[in-house]
Amino acid sequence: MTDKADPAYDETYDKASGKPSDKTPGKPSPVGRRVIIGMLGLGAAGIVGGATIQRAIDRALAPVSKSVSGLVPAAGGGFRFYSVVDEVKPRPPAAYTLGVTGLVKAPRTFTFADLRALGQTRITAEFHCVTGWTVPGVRWQGVLLRDLLDRVGLDPAAKALRFRSFDGAYTESLTLAQARRPDVLVATSMLGGPISHDHGGPVRLYVAPMYGYKSLKWLSGIEVVDRVVPGYWEERGYDVDAWINASNGYG
Ligand SMILES: Nc1nc2c(c(=O)[nH]1)N[C@H]1C(S)=C(S)[C@@H](COP(=O)(O)O)O[C@H]1N2
Ligand SMILES: [Mo]
């Protein structure tokens, strides 16, 4: 599943799986008003087609209710694009930076080129959203998070990490032990090519053993802290330890 990548890894963007997103959704709220609005919208959306209906429902629900989403069959096995904000300003790789701060010996800013120049790891695995949709055989490439941590050096008080997104709203967390796993990446490639804006590019987190909500998109900062601070969906009731098949009632 995981292998050290050949630096000459030649990627061509997979258009088949990188279908363009419609506009990112508004703030989802767990099965409430937005769901009702989404369902009322079905009459009009139904004329356009099933995929549109599914996307409308997914937008209203991310990442919340499997049961309500299950009312309409999924339109194929692809990714749903999720965002908790209406719009995220695209950031080209040349303008991208990742700050690693907090309880570290030497805070550092990594450019996109810095990340690509570090040792690369590839993972191919099934992607699981907690709402029940999965995508088999997704290819990822990036820097092991633990390699970045080793570069900045940790303070003895370091216990956990907080991740921030340049969407300005989404956050995530990992314990230090989770962050050091060999299947947790700061990813610069997904689906065989650059990570598209809708999928959280140019750089997102990829936490292979956990549900999709851990894989924060549009990664902009990593702060080393002395305790776990629950992330966006975790503050709204989802498990902080999001192991696939071991939590959240799915699998
Ligand atoms: N910044 C940000 N990251 C995010 C999310 C989000 O809404 N905002 N949604 C999460 C959820 S619930 C899932 S399943 C995946 C979906 O990834 P995709 O939008 O690339 O399909 O992203 C995760 N990371
Ligand atoms: Mo999700």
PDB file of C-alpha atoms and ligand atoms in Angstrom:
ATOM      1  CA  MET A   1       0.000   0.000   0.000  1.00  0.00           C
ATOM      2  CA  THR A   2       2.716   2.448   0.909  1.00  0.00           C
ATOM      3  CA  ASP A   3       5.972   2.710  -0.955  1.00  0.00           C
ATOM      4  CA  LYS A   4       8.773   5.166  -1.242  1.00  0.00           C
ATOM      5  CA  ALA A   5       8.182   6.909  -4.523  1.00  0.00           C
ATOM      6  CA  ASP A   6      10.507   7.213  -7.407  1.00  0.00           C
ATOM      7  CA  PRO A   7      11.267  10.949  -7.691  1.00  0.00           C
ATOM      8  CA  ALA A   8      10.775  10.685 -11.454  1.00  0.00           C
ATOM      9  CA  TYR A   9       7.144   9.640 -10.912  1.00  0.00           C
ATOM     10  CA  ASP A  10       5.418  11.061 -13.909  1.00  0.00           C
ATOM     11  CA  GLU A  11       1.873  12.131 -13.294  1.00  0.00           C
ATOM     12  CA  THR A  12      -0.798  12.875 -15.765  1.00  0.00           C
ATOM     13  CA  TYR A  13      -4.009  14.209 -14.451  1.00  0.00           C
ATOM     14  CA  ASP A  14      -6.791  11.637 -14.505  1.00  0.00           C
ATOM     15  CA  LYS A  15      -9.683  13.468 -16.129  1.00  0.00           C
ATOM     16  CA  ALA A  16     -12.006  10.515 -15.664  1.00  0.00           C
ATOM     17  CA  SER A  17     -11.943  10.837 -11.889  1.00  0.00           C
ATOM     18  CA  GLY A  18     -11.290  14.561 -11.668  1.00  0.00           C
ATOM     19  CA  LYS A  19     -14.643  15.743 -12.929  1.00  0.00           C
ATOM     20  CA  PRO A  20     -15.230  19.446 -12.374  1.00  0.00           C
ATOM     21  CA  SER A  21     -17.120  20.526  -9.337  1.00  0.00           C
ATOM     22  CA  ASP A  22     -20.178  22.674  -9.294  1.00  0.00           C
ATOM     23  CA  LYS A  23     -19.902  25.550  -6.827  1.00  0.00           C
ATOM     24  CA  THR A  24     -18.855  24.575  -3.355  1.00  0.00           C
ATOM     25  CA  PRO A  25     -21.690  24.305  -0.880  1.00  0.00           C
ATOM     26  CA  GLY A  26     -22.758  26.692   1.794  1.00  0.00           C
ATOM     27  CA  LYS A  27     -22.299  25.958   5.462  1.00  0.00           C
ATOM     28  CA  PRO A  28     -23.797  22.535   6.072  1.00  0.00           C
ATOM     29  CA  SER A  29     -25.697  22.102   9.287  1.00  0.00           C
ATOM     30  CA  PRO A  30     -26.406  18.631  10.623  1.00  0.00           C
ATOM     31  CA  VAL A  31     -29.758  17.503   9.214  1.00  0.00           C
ATOM     32  CA  GLY A  32     -31.794  20.631   9.670  1.00  0.00           C
ATOM     33  CA  ARG A  33     -33.005  23.475   7.592  1.00  0.00           C
ATOM     34  CA  ARG A  34     -30.552  22.967   4.752  1.00  0.00           C
ATOM     35  CA  VAL A  35     -31.700  19.401   4.249  1.00  0.00           C
ATOM     36  CA  ILE A  36     -35.315  20.505   3.967  1.00  0.00           C
ATOM     37  CA  ILE A  37     -34.260  23.119   1.426  1.00  0.00           C
ATOM     38  CA  GLY A  38     -32.292  20.476  -0.447  1.00  0.00           C
ATOM     39  CA  MET A  39     -35.270  18.143  -0.590  1.00  0.00           C
ATOM     40  CA  LEU A  40     -37.618  20.922  -1.727  1.00  0.00           C
ATOM     41  CA  GLY A  41     -35.173  21.604  -4.522  1.00  0.00           C
ATOM     42  CA  LEU A  42     -35.592  18.095  -5.892  1.00  0.00           C
ATOM     43  CA  GLY A  43     -38.533  18.970  -8.117  1.00  0.00           C
ATOM     44  CA  ALA A  44     -36.479  21.341 -10.209  1.00  0.00           C
ATOM     45  CA  ALA A  45     -33.257  19.322  -9.981  1.00  0.00           C
ATOM     46  CA  GLY A  46     -35.089  16.168 -11.039  1.00  0.00           C
ATOM     47  CA  ILE A  47     -35.667  17.608 -14.481  1.00  0.00           C
ATOM     48  CA  VAL A  48     -31.944  18.032 -14.913  1.00  0.00           C
ATOM     49  CA  GLY A  49     -30.950  14.567 -13.783  1.00  0.00           C
ATOM     50  CA  GLY A  50     -30.014  12.181 -11.021  1.00  0.00           C
ATOM     51  CA  ALA A  51     -26.434  13.332 -10.598  1.00  0.00           C
ATOM     52  CA  THR A  52     -27.625  16.845  -9.921  1.00  0.00           C
ATOM     53  CA  ILE A  53     -30.037  15.571  -7.302  1.00  0.00           C
ATOM     54  CA  GLN A  54     -27.302  13.599  -5.590  1.00  0.00           C
ATOM     55  CA  ARG A  55     -24.983  16.561  -5.560  1.00  0.00           C
ATOM     56  CA  ALA A  56     -27.659  18.826  -4.127  1.00  0.00           C
ATOM     57  CA  ILE A  57     -28.290  16.381  -1.315  1.00  0.00           C
ATOM     58  CA  ASP A  58     -24.610  15.802  -0.668  1.00  0.00           C
ATOM     59  CA  ARG A  59     -24.065  19.533  -0.492  1.00  0.00           C
ATOM     60  CA  ALA A  60     -26.754  19.835   2.133  1.00  0.00           C
ATOM     61  CA  LEU A  61     -25.502  16.898   4.171  1.00  0.00           C
ATOM     62  CA  ALA A  62     -21.714  16.800   4.169  1.00  0.00           C
ATOM     63  CA  PRO A  63     -20.573  14.810   6.106  1.00  0.00           C
ATOM     64  CA  VAL A  64     -23.627  14.129   8.165  1.00  0.00           C
ATOM     65  CA  SER A  65     -26.459  11.713   7.562  1.00  0.00           C
ATOM     66  CA  LYS A  66     -26.064   8.414   5.801  1.00  0.00           C
ATOM     67  CA  SER A  67     -29.735   7.619   6.196  1.00  0.00           C
ATOM     68  CA  VAL A  68     -31.061  10.750   4.503  1.00  0.00           C
ATOM     69  CA  SER A  69     -28.390  10.719   1.790  1.00  0.00           C
ATOM     70  CA  GLY A  70     -29.282   7.070   1.191  1.00  0.00           C
ATOM     71  CA  LEU A  71     -32.778   8.050   0.036  1.00  0.00           C
ATOM     72  CA  VAL A  72     -31.345   8.734  -3.391  1.00  0.00           C
ATOM     73  CA  PRO A  73     -28.910   6.270  -4.970  1.00  0.00           C
ATOM     74  CA  ALA A  74     -25.388   7.612  -5.337  1.00  0.00           C
ATOM     75  CA  ALA A  75     -24.464   8.765  -8.817  1.00  0.00           C
ATOM     76  CA  GLY A  76     -21.451   6.541  -9.412  1.00  0.00           C
ATOM     77  CA  GLY A  77     -18.553   5.803  -7.116  1.00  0.00           C
ATOM     78  CA  GLY A  78     -16.745   9.127  -7.352  1.00  0.00           C
ATOM     79  CA  PHE A  79     -15.799  11.748  -4.851  1.00  0.00           C
ATOM     80  CA  ARG A  80     -18.249  14.337  -3.649  1.00  0.00           C
ATOM     81  CA  PHE A  81     -16.654  17.730  -3.305  1.00  0.00           C
ATOM     82  CA  TYR A  82     -17.100  19.059   0.185  1.00  0.00           C
ATOM     83  CA  SER A  83     -16.556  22.484   1.651  1.00  0.00           C
ATOM     84  CA  VAL A  84     -17.979  24.177   4.717  1.00  0.00           C
ATOM     85  CA  VAL A  85     -17.601  27.630   3.147  1.00  0.00           C
ATOM     86  CA  ASP A  86     -19.171  29.045  -0.004  1.00  0.00           C
ATOM     87  CA  GLU A  87     -15.991  29.869  -1.791  1.00  0.00           C
ATOM     88  CA  VAL A  88     -12.264  29.265  -1.406  1.00  0.00           C
ATOM     89  CA  LYS A  89      -9.884  31.487  -3.314  1.00  0.00           C
ATOM     90  CA  PRO A  90      -7.576  29.285  -5.390  1.00  0.00           C
ATOM     91  CA  ARG A  91      -3.926  29.353  -4.381  1.00  0.00           C
ATOM     92  CA  PRO A  92      -1.465  28.401  -7.126  1.00  0.00           C
ATOM     93  CA  PRO A  93       1.517  26.253  -6.129  1.00  0.00           C
ATOM     94  CA  ALA A  94       3.897  29.197  -6.643  1.00  0.00           C
ATOM     95  CA  ALA A  95       2.019  31.209  -3.981  1.00  0.00           C
ATOM     96  CA  TYR A  96       1.598  28.294  -1.580  1.00  0.00           C
ATOM     97  CA  THR A  97       3.235  28.097   1.851  1.00  0.00           C
ATOM     98  CA  LEU A  98       2.781  25.744   4.784  1.00  0.00           C
ATOM     99  CA  GLY A  99       3.723  27.072   8.205  1.00  0.00           C
ATOM    100  CA  VAL A 100       4.752  24.641  10.944  1.00  0.00           C
ATOM    101  CA  THR A 101       4.625  26.441  14.293  1.00  0.00           C
ATOM    102  CA  GLY A 102       3.900  25.997  17.999  1.00  0.00           C
ATOM    103  CA  LEU A 103       5.839  23.638  20.253  1.00  0.00           C
ATOM    104  CA  VAL A 104       8.735  23.156  17.840  1.00  0.00           C
ATOM    105  CA  LYS A 105      12.455  23.822  18.062  1.00  0.00           C
ATOM    106  CA  ALA A 106      12.578  25.775  14.793  1.00  0.00           C
ATOM    107  CA  PRO A 107       9.324  27.033  13.219  1.00  0.00           C
ATOM    108  CA  ARG A 108       9.466  26.773   9.453  1.00  0.00           C
ATOM    109  CA  THR A 109       7.619  27.682   6.312  1.00  0.00           C
ATOM    110  CA  PHE A 110       7.645  25.159   3.488  1.00  0.00           C
ATOM    111  CA  THR A 111       6.951  26.206  -0.086  1.00  0.00           C
ATOM    112  CA  PHE A 112       5.287  23.866  -2.565  1.00  0.00           C
ATOM    113  CA  ALA A 113       8.709  23.281  -4.148  1.00  0.00           C
ATOM    114  CA  ASP A 114      10.165  22.449  -0.701  1.00  0.00           C
ATOM    115  CA  LEU A 115       7.486  19.793  -0.210  1.00  0.00           C
ATOM    116  CA  ARG A 116       8.053  18.283  -3.653  1.00  0.00           C
ATOM    117  CA  ALA A 117      11.808  18.175  -3.045  1.00  0.00           C
ATOM    118  CA  LEU A 118      11.484  16.135   0.148  1.00  0.00           C
ATOM    119  CA  GLY A 119      11.289  12.329   0.056  1.00  0.00           C
ATOM    120  CA  GLN A 120       7.979  11.290  -1.445  1.00  0.00           C
ATOM    121  CA  THR A 121       5.704   8.477  -0.351  1.00  0.00           C
ATOM    122  CA  ARG A 122       2.878   6.979  -2.369  1.00  0.00           C
ATOM    123  CA  ILE A 123      -0.249   5.371  -0.999  1.00  0.00           C
ATOM    124  CA  THR A 124      -3.101   3.724  -2.890  1.00  0.00           C
ATOM    125  CA  ALA A 125      -6.187   3.095  -0.775  1.00  0.00           C
ATOM    126  CA  GLU A 126      -9.957   3.238  -0.617  1.00  0.00           C
ATOM    127  CA  PHE A 127     -11.285   6.624   0.485  1.00  0.00           C
ATOM    128  CA  HIS A 128     -14.155   6.548   3.009  1.00  0.00           C
ATOM    129  CA  CYS A 129     -16.459   9.408   3.831  1.00  0.00           C
ATOM    130  CA  VAL A 130     -18.276   8.839   7.096  1.00  0.00           C
ATOM    131  CA  THR A 131     -21.614   9.307   5.274  1.00  0.00           C
ATOM    132  CA  GLY A 132     -21.047   5.985   3.532  1.00  0.00           C
ATOM    133  CA  TRP A 133     -19.609   6.804   0.117  1.00  0.00           C
ATOM    134  CA  THR A 134     -16.253   5.325  -0.774  1.00  0.00           C
ATOM    135  CA  VAL A 135     -13.847   5.584  -3.692  1.00  0.00           C
ATOM    136  CA  PRO A 136     -11.652   2.533  -4.362  1.00  0.00           C
ATOM    137  CA  GLY A 137      -7.998   2.640  -5.381  1.00  0.00           C
ATOM    138  CA  VAL A 138      -7.264   6.333  -4.904  1.00  0.00           C
ATOM    139  CA  ARG A 139      -3.611   7.205  -5.507  1.00  0.00           C
ATOM    140  CA  TRP A 140      -1.885   9.768  -3.311  1.00  0.00           C
ATOM    141  CA  GLN A 141       1.650  11.106  -3.139  1.00  0.00           C
ATOM    142  CA  GLY A 142       3.335  13.469  -0.726  1.00  0.00           C
ATOM    143  CA  VAL A 143       5.651  13.951   2.207  1.00  0.00           C
ATOM    144  CA  LEU A 144       5.192  11.864   5.326  1.00  0.00           C
ATOM    145  CA  LEU A 145       3.924  14.209   8.026  1.00  0.00           C
ATOM    146  CA  ARG A 146       6.480  12.690  10.420  1.00  0.00           C
ATOM    147  CA  ASP A 147       9.305  13.775   8.102  1.00  0.00           C
ATOM    148  CA  LEU A 148       8.134  17.393   8.358  1.00  0.00           C
ATOM    149  CA  LEU A 149       7.942  17.090  12.140  1.00  0.00           C
ATOM    150  CA  ASP A 150      11.468  15.704  12.240  1.00  0.00           C
ATOM    151  CA  ARG A 151      12.675  18.714  10.246  1.00  0.00           C
ATOM    152  CA  VAL A 152      11.295  21.270  12.702  1.00  0.00           C
ATOM    153  CA  GLY A 153      12.089  19.251  15.838  1.00  0.00           C
ATOM    154  CA  LEU A 154       9.549  18.944  18.631  1.00  0.00           C
ATOM    155  CA  ASP A 155       9.466  20.465  22.086  1.00  0.00           C
ATOM    156  CA  PRO A 156       9.105  17.833  24.858  1.00  0.00           C
ATOM    157  CA  ALA A 157       5.637  19.234  25.682  1.00  0.00           C
ATOM    158  CA  ALA A 158       4.329  18.454  22.176  1.00  0.00           C
ATOM    159  CA  LYS A 159       1.364  16.053  22.266  1.00  0.00           C
ATOM    160  CA  ALA A 160      -0.882  16.813  19.293  1.00  0.00           C
ATOM    161  CA  LEU A 161      -1.281  18.763  16.069  1.00  0.00           C
ATOM    162  CA  ARG A 162      -3.831  21.304  14.864  1.00  0.00           C
ATOM    163  CA  PHE A 163      -4.339  21.731  11.138  1.00  0.00           C
ATOM    164  CA  ARG A 164      -5.693  24.861   9.485  1.00  0.00           C
ATOM    165  CA  SER A 165      -7.136  25.392   6.045  1.00  0.00           C
ATOM    166  CA  PHE A 166      -6.884  28.500   3.902  1.00  0.00           C
ATOM    167  CA  ASP A 167     -10.661  28.251   3.521  1.00  0.00           C
ATOM    168  CA  GLY A 168     -10.587  30.110   6.854  1.00  0.00           C
ATOM    169  CA  ALA A 169     -13.004  27.761   8.635  1.00  0.00           C
ATOM    170  CA  TYR A 170     -12.089  24.082   8.601  1.00  0.00           C
ATOM    171  CA  THR A 171      -9.736  22.625  11.195  1.00  0.00           C
ATOM    172  CA  GLU A 172      -8.538  19.151  12.121  1.00  0.00           C
ATOM    173  CA  SER A 173      -6.490  17.416  14.800  1.00  0.00           C
ATOM    174  CA  LEU A 174      -4.242  14.400  15.258  1.00  0.00           C
ATOM    175  CA  THR A 175      -2.346  13.063  18.234  1.00  0.00           C
ATOM    176  CA  LEU A 176       1.407  12.951  17.783  1.00  0.00           C
ATOM    177  CA  ALA A 177       1.321   9.146  17.610  1.00  0.00           C
ATOM    178  CA  GLN A 178      -1.287   9.265  14.838  1.00  0.00           C
ATOM    179  CA  ALA A 179       0.674  11.928  12.970  1.00  0.00           C
ATOM    180  CA  ARG A 180       3.793   9.753  13.003  1.00  0.00           C
ATOM    181  CA  ARG A 181       2.126   6.829  11.255  1.00  0.00           C
ATOM    182  CA  PRO A 182       3.590   5.776   7.902  1.00  0.00           C
ATOM    183  CA  ASP A 183       0.209   6.280   6.194  1.00  0.00           C
ATOM    184  CA  VAL A 184      -0.325   9.969   7.007  1.00  0.00           C
ATOM    185  CA  LEU A 185       0.736  12.358   4.257  1.00  0.00           C
ATOM    186  CA  VAL A 186       0.990  16.015   3.488  1.00  0.00           C
ATOM    187  CA  ALA A 187      -0.203  15.288  -0.027  1.00  0.00           C
ATOM    188  CA  THR A 188       0.783  17.162  -3.189  1.00  0.00           C
ATOM    189  CA  SER A 189      -0.695  14.672  -5.624  1.00  0.00           C
ATOM    190  CA  MET A 190      -4.010  12.809  -5.787  1.00  0.00           C
ATOM    191  CA  LEU A 191      -5.644  10.638  -8.456  1.00  0.00           C
ATOM    192  CA  GLY A 192      -2.383  10.546 -10.388  1.00  0.00           C
ATOM    193  CA  GLY A 193      -1.825  14.275 -10.770  1.00  0.00           C
ATOM    194  CA  PRO A 194      -1.808  17.665  -9.073  1.00  0.00           C
ATOM    195  CA  ILE A 195      -4.553  18.039  -6.456  1.00  0.00           C
ATOM    196  CA  SER A 196      -7.334  20.075  -8.041  1.00  0.00           C
ATOM    197  CA  HIS A 197      -8.644  23.148  -6.276  1.00  0.00           C
ATOM    198  CA  ASP A 198     -11.934  21.430  -5.444  1.00  0.00           C
ATOM    199  CA  HIS A 199     -10.088  18.498  -3.912  1.00  0.00           C
ATOM    200  CA  GLY A 200      -8.149  20.873  -1.645  1.00  0.00           C
ATOM    201  CA  GLY A 201      -5.053  21.601  -3.712  1.00  0.00           C
ATOM    202  CA  PRO A 202      -2.346  22.430  -4.055  1.00  0.00           C
ATOM    203  CA  VAL A 203      -1.706  20.671  -0.723  1.00  0.00           C
ATOM    204  CA  ARG A 204      -4.044  18.717   1.543  1.00  0.00           C
ATOM    205  CA  LEU A 205      -3.693  16.311   4.390  1.00  0.00           C
ATOM    206  CA  TYR A 206      -4.292  12.608   3.749  1.00  0.00           C
ATOM    207  CA  VAL A 207      -4.925  10.391   6.772  1.00  0.00           C
ATOM    208  CA  ALA A 208      -5.323   6.959   5.166  1.00  0.00           C
ATOM    209  CA  PRO A 209      -6.622   4.959   8.162  1.00  0.00           C
ATOM    210  CA  MET A 210      -9.321   7.469   9.104  1.00  0.00           C
ATOM    211  CA  TYR A 211     -12.578   8.789   7.671  1.00  0.00           C
ATOM    212  CA  GLY A 212     -12.396  11.481   5.013  1.00  0.00           C
ATOM    213  CA  TYR A 213     -13.107  14.381   7.331  1.00  0.00           C
ATOM    214  CA  LYS A 214      -9.602  13.984   8.792  1.00  0.00           C
ATOM    215  CA  SER A 215      -8.093  14.675   5.357  1.00  0.00           C
ATOM    216  CA  LEU A 216      -8.250  18.464   5.596  1.00  0.00           C
ATOM    217  CA  LYS A 217      -8.261  20.314   2.291  1.00  0.00           C
ATOM    218  CA  TRP A 218      -6.370  23.510   1.398  1.00  0.00           C
ATOM    219  CA  LEU A 219      -3.816  22.895   4.165  1.00  0.00           C
ATOM    220  CA  SER A 220      -2.193  26.141   5.273  1.00  0.00           C
ATOM    221  CA  GLY A 221      -0.831  25.580   8.760  1.00  0.00           C
ATOM    222  CA  ILE A 222       0.236  22.948  11.243  1.00  0.00           C
ATOM    223  CA  GLU A 223       0.491  23.975  14.870  1.00  0.00           C
ATOM    224  CA  VAL A 224       2.122  21.678  17.406  1.00  0.00           C
ATOM    225  CA  VAL A 225       0.199  21.822  20.680  1.00  0.00           C
ATOM    226  CA  ASP A 226       0.145  20.165  24.118  1.00  0.00           C
ATOM    227  CA  ARG A 227      -3.325  18.576  23.825  1.00  0.00           C
ATOM    228  CA  VAL A 228      -5.817  17.537  21.152  1.00  0.00           C
ATOM    229  CA  VAL A 229      -8.103  20.365  20.083  1.00  0.00           C
ATOM    230  CA  PRO A 230     -11.175  18.899  18.313  1.00  0.00           C
ATOM    231  CA  GLY A 231     -11.586  19.935  14.685  1.00  0.00           C
ATOM    232  CA  TYR A 232     -14.540  21.373  12.766  1.00  0.00           C
ATOM    233  CA  TRP A 233     -16.698  18.235  12.545  1.00  0.00           C
ATOM    234  CA  GLU A 234     -15.460  16.931  15.883  1.00  0.00           C
ATOM    235  CA  GLU A 235     -16.872  20.009  17.599  1.00  0.00           C
ATOM    236  CA  ARG A 236     -20.140  19.004  15.915  1.00  0.00           C
ATOM    237  CA  GLY A 237     -20.246  15.480  17.287  1.00  0.00           C
ATOM    238  CA  TYR A 238     -17.922  13.357  15.158  1.00  0.00           C
ATOM    239  CA  ASP A 239     -15.266  11.136  16.708  1.00  0.00           C
ATOM    240  CA  VAL A 240     -11.854  12.712  17.262  1.00  0.00           C
ATOM    241  CA  ASP A 241     -10.308   9.278  16.670  1.00  0.00           C
ATOM    242  CA  ALA A 242     -11.906   8.586  13.301  1.00  0.00           C
ATOM    243  CA  TRP A 243     -10.561   5.091  12.559  1.00  0.00           C
ATOM    244  CA  ILE A 244     -12.363   3.555   9.604  1.00  0.00           C
ATOM    245  CA  ASN A 245     -14.514   0.591  10.670  1.00  0.00           C
ATOM    246  CA  ALA A 246     -13.935   1.209  14.347  1.00  0.00           C
ATOM    247  CA  SER A 247     -16.042   4.249  15.058  1.00  0.00           C
ATOM    248  CA  ASN A 248     -18.940   6.378  13.937  1.00  0.00           C
ATOM    249  CA  GLY A 249     -21.194   3.365  13.475  1.00  0.00           C
ATOM    250  CA  TYR A 250     -20.213   2.659   9.873  1.00  0.00           C
ATOM    251  CA  GLY A 251     -17.976   0.229   8.108  1.00  0.00           C
TER     252      GLY A 251
HETATM  253  N1  LIG B   1     -11.156  22.303   4.246  1.00  0.00           N
HETATM  254  C1  LIG B   1     -11.999  21.251   4.184  1.00  0.00           C
HETATM  255  N2  LIG B   1     -11.477  20.013   4.203  1.00  0.00           N
HETATM  256  C2  LIG B   1     -12.303  18.933   4.143  1.00  0.00           C
HETATM  257  C3  LIG B   1     -13.714  19.080   4.128  1.00  0.00           C
HETATM  258  C4  LIG B   1     -14.229  20.408   4.112  1.00  0.00           C
HETATM  259  O1  LIG B   1     -15.460  20.630   4.081  1.00  0.00           O
HETATM  260  N3  LIG B   1     -13.349  21.460   4.137  1.00  0.00           N
HETATM  261  N4  LIG B   1     -14.543  17.972   4.111  1.00  0.00           N
HETATM  262  C5  LIG B   1     -13.955  16.716   4.589  1.00  0.00           C
HETATM  263  C6  LIG B   1     -14.781  15.552   4.277  1.00  0.00           C
HETATM  264  S1  LIG B   1     -16.133  15.274   5.273  1.00  0.00           S
HETATM  265  C7  LIG B   1     -14.431  14.660   3.290  1.00  0.00           C
HETATM  266  S2  LIG B   1     -15.271  13.199   3.045  1.00  0.00           S
HETATM  267  C8  LIG B   1     -13.329  14.966   2.348  1.00  0.00           C
HETATM  268  C9  LIG B   1     -13.870  15.028   0.940  1.00  0.00           C
HETATM  269  O2  LIG B   1     -12.838  15.320   0.033  1.00  0.00           O
HETATM  270  P1  LIG B   1     -13.198  15.869  -1.392  1.00  0.00           P
HETATM  271  O3  LIG B   1     -13.983  17.153  -1.202  1.00  0.00           O
HETATM  272  O4  LIG B   1     -11.886  16.044  -2.064  1.00  0.00           O
HETATM  273  O5  LIG B   1     -14.056  14.824  -2.027  1.00  0.00           O
HETATM  274  O6  LIG B   1     -12.680  16.185   2.637  1.00  0.00           O
HETATM  275  C10 LIG B   1     -12.552  16.497   4.012  1.00  0.00           C
HETATM  276  N5  LIG B   1     -11.740  17.694   4.154  1.00  0.00           N
HETATM  277 MO    MO B   2     -16.866  13.217   4.750  1.00  0.00          MO
END
